Short mmCIF file of N, CA and C in Angstrom, two decimals:
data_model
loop_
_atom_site.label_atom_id
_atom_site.label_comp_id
_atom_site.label_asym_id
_atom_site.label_seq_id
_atom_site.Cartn_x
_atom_site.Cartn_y
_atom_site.Cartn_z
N UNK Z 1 -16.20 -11.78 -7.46
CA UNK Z 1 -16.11 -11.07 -8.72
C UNK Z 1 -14.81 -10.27 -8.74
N UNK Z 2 -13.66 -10.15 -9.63
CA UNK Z 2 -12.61 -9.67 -9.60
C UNK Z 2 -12.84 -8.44 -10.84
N UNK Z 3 -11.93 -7.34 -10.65
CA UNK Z 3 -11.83 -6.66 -12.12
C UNK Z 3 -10.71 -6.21 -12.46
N UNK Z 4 -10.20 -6.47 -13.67
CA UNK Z 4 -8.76 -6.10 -13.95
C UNK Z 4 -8.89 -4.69 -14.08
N UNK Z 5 -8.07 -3.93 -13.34
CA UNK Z 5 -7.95 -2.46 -13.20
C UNK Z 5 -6.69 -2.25 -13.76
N UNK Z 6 -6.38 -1.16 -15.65
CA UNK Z 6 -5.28 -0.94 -16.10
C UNK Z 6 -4.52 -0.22 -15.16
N UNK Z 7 -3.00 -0.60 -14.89
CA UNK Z 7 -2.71 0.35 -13.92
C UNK Z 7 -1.10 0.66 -14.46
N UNK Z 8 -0.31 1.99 -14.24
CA UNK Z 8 0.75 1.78 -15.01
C UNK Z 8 1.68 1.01 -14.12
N UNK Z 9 2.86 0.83 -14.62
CA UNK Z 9 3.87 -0.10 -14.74
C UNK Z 9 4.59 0.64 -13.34
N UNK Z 10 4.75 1.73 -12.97
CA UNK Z 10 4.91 2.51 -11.89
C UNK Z 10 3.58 2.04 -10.52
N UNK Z 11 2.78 2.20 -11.11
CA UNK Z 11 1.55 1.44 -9.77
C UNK Z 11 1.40 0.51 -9.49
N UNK Z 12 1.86 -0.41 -10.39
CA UNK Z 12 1.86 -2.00 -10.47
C UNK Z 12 3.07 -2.72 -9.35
N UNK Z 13 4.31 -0.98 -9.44
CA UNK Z 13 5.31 -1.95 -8.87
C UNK Z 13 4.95 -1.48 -7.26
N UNK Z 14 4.37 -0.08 -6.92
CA UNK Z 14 3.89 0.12 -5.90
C UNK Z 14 3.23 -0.94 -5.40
N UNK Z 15 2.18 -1.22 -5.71
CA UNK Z 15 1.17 -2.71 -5.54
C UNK Z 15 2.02 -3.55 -5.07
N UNK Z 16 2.76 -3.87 -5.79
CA UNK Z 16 3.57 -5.37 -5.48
C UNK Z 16 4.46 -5.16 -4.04
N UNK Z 17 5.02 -4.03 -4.19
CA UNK Z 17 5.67 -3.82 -3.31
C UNK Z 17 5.00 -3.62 -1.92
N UNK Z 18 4.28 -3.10 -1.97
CA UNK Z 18 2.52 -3.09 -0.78
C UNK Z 18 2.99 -4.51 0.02
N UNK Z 19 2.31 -5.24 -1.26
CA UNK Z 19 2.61 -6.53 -0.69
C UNK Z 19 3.35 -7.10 0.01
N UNK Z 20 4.61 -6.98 -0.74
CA UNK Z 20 5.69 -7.52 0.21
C UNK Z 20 6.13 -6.90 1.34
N UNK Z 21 5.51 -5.56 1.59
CA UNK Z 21 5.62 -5.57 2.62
C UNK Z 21 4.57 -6.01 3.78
N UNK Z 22 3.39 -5.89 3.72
CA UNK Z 22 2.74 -7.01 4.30
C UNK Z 22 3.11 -8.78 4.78
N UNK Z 23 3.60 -9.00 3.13
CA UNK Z 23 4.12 -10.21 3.83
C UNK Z 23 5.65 -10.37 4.60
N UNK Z 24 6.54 -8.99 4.92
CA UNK Z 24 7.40 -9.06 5.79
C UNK Z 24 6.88 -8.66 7.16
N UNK Z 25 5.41 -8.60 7.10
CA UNK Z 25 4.80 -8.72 8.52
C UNK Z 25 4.07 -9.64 8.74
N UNK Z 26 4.52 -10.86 7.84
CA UNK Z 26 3.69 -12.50 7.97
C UNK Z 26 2.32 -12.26 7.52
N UNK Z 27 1.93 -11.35 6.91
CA UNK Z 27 0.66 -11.11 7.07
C UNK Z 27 -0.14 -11.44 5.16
N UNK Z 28 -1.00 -12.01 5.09
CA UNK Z 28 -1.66 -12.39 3.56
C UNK Z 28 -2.20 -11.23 2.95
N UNK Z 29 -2.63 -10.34 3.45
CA UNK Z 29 -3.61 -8.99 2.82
C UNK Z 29 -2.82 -7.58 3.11
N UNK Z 30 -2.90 -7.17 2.30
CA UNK Z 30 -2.20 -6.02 1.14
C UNK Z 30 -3.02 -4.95 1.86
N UNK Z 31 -2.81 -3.76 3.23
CA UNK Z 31 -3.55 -2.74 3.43
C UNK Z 31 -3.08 -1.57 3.55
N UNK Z 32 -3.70 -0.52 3.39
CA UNK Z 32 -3.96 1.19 2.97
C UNK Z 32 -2.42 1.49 3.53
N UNK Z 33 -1.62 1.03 4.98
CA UNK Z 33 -0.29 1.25 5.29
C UNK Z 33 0.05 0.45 4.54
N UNK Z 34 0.32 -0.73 4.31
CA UNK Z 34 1.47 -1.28 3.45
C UNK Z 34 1.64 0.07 1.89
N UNK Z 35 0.42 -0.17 1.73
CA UNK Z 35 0.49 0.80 0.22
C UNK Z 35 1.40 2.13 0.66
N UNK Z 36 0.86 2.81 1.80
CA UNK Z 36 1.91 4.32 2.16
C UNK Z 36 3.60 3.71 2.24
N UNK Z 37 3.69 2.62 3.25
CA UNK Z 37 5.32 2.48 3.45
C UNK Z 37 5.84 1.82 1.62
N UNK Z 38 5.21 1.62 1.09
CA UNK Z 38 5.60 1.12 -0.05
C UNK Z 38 5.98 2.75 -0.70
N UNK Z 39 4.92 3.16 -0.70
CA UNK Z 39 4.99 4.89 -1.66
C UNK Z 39 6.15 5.27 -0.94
N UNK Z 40 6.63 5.60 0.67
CA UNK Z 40 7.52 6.00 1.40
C UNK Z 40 8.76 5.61 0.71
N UNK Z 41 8.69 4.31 0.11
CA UNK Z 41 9.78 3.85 -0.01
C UNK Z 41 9.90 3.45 -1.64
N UNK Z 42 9.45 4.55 -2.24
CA UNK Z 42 9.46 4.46 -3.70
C UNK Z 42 10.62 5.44 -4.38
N UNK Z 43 11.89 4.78 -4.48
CA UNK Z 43 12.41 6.17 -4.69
C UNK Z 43 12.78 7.10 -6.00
N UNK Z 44 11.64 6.63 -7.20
CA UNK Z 44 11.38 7.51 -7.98
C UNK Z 44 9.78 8.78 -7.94
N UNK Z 45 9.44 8.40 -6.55
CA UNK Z 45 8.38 9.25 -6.34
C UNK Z 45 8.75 10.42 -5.60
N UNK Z 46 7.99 11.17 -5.45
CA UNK Z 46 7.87 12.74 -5.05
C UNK Z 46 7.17 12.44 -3.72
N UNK Z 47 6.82 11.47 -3.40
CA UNK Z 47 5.53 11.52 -1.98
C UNK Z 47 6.80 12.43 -0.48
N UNK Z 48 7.77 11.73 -0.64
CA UNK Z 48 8.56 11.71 0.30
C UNK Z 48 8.68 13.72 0.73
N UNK Z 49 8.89 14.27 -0.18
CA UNK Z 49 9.54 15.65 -0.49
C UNK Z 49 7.74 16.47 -0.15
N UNK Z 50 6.73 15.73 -0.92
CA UNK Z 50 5.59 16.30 -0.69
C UNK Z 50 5.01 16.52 0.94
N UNK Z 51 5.44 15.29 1.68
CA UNK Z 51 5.18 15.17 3.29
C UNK Z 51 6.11 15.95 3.86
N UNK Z 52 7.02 16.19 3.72
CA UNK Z 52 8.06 16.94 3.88
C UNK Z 52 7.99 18.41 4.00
N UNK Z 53 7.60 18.23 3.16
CA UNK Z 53 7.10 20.05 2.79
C UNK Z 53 6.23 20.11 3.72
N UNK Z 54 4.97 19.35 4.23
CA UNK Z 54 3.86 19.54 4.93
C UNK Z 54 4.19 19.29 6.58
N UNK Z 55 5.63 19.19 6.66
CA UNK Z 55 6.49 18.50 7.74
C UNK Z 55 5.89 17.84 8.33
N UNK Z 56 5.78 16.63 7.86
CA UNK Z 56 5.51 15.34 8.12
C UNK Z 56 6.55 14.41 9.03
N UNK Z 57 6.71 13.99 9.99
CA UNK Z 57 7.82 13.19 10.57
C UNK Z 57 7.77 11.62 9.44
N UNK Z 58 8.92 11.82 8.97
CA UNK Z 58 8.41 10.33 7.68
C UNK Z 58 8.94 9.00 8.83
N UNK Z 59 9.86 9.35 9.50
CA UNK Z 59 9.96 8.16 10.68
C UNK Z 59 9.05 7.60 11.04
N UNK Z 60 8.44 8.70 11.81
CA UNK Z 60 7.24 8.50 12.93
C UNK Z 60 5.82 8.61 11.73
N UNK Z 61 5.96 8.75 10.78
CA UNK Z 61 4.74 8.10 9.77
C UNK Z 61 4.74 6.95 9.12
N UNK Z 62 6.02 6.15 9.26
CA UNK Z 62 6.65 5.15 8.46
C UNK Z 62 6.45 3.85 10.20
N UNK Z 63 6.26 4.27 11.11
CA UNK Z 63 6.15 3.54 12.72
C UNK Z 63 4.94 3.55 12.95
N UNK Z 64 4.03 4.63 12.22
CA UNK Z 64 2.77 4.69 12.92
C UNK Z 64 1.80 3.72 12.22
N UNK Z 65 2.52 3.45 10.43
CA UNK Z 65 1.96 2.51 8.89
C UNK Z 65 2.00 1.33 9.91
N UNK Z 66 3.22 0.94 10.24
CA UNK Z 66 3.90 -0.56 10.76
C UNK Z 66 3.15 -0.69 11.25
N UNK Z 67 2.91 -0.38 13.02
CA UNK Z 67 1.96 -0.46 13.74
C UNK Z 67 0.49 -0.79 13.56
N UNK Z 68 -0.29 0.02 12.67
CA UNK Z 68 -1.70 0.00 12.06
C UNK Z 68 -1.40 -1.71 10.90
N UNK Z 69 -0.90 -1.74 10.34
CA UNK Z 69 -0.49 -2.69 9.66
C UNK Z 69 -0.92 -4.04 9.56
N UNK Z 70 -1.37 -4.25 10.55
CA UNK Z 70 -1.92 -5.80 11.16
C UNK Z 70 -3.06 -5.82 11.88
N UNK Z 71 -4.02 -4.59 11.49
CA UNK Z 71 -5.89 -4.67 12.18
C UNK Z 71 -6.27 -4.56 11.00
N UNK Z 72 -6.15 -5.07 10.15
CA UNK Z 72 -7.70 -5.82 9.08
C UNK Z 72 -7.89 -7.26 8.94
N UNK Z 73 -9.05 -7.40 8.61
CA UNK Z 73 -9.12 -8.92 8.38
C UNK Z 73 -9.95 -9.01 6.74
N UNK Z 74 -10.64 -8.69 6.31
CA UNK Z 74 -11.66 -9.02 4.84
C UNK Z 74 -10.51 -8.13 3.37
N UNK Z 75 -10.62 -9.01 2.76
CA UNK Z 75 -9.67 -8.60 1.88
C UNK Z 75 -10.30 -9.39 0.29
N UNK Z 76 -10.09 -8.34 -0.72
CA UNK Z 76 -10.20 -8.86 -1.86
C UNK Z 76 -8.93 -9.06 -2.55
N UNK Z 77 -9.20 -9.18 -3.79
CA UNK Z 77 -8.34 -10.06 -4.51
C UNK Z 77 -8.14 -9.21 -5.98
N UNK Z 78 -6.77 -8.68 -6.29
CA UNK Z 78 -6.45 -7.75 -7.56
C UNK Z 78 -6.11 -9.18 -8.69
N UNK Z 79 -6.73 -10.18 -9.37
CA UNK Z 79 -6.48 -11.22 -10.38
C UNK Z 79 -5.44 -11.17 -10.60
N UNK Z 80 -4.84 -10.17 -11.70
CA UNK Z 80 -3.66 -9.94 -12.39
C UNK Z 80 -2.74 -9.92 -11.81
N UNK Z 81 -3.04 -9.40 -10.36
CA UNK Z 81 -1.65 -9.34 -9.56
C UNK Z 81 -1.47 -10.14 -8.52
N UNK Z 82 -2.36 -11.13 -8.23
CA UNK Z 82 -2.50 -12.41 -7.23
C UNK Z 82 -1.80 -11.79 -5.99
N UNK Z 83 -2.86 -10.61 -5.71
CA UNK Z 83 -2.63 -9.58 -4.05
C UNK Z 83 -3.82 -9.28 -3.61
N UNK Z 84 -4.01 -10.32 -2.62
CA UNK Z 84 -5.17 -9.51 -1.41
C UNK Z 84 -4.90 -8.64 -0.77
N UNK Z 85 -6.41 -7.88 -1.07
CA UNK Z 85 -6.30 -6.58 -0.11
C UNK Z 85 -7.61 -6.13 0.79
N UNK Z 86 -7.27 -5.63 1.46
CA UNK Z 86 -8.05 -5.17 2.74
C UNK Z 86 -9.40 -4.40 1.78
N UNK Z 87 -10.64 -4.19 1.95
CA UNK Z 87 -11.78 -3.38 1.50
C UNK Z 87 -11.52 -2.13 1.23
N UNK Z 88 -10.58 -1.37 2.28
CA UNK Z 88 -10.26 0.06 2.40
C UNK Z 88 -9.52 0.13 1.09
N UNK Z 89 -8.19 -0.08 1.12
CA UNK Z 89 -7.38 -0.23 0.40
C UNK Z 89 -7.60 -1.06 -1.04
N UNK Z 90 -8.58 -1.45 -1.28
CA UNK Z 90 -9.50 -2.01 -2.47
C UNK Z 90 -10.22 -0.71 -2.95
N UNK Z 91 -10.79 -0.48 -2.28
CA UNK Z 91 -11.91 1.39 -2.69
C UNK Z 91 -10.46 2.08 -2.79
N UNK Z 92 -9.66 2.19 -2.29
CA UNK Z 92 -8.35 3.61 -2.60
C UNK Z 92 -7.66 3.49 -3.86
N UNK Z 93 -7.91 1.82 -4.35
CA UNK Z 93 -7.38 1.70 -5.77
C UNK Z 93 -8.20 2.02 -6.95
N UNK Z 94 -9.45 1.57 -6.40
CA UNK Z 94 -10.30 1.71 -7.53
C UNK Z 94 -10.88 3.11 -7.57
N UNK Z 95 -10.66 4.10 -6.87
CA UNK Z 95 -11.14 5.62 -6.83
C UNK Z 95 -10.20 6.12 -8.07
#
């Protein structure tokens, strides 16, 4: 069962970008780190300045995404955007 979730044109490109970074780790499913190194690397967002403030090492949070990156296996499916994703990272979109 799939559901098209409206999402703006700003989340959409996050999403996509999720993706590709997943698949620059060979990998088919879209999870909760790909989505952060994607936000990390969004550079009309605020996330970066927000971790920052909370002094966040964005290196060593951007090494720790990579790493975690490749332990899921069950993944659904966003229709509209022909991107599997991990269960976790399925519930973090739809919240």
């Amino acid at each position: 069962m799939s559901v098209e979730i409206p999402f703006t044109d700003k989340a959409e490109r996050v999403i996509a970008d999720a993706h590709k970074e997943a698949q620059k780790l060979g990998l088919e499913r879209t999870a909760t780190e790909h989505l952060l190194l994607a936000v990390l690397n969004c550079p009309d967002g605020n996330a970066i300045s927000v971790l920052q403030s909370l002094r966040i090492d964005i290196t060593e949070l951007k090494q720790d995404a990579l790493k975690a990156a490749s332990q899921r296996e069950s993944a659904r499916t966003i229709d509209h955007l022909n991107i599997g994703l991990v269960d976790q990272c399925d519930e973090l979109i739809r919240a």
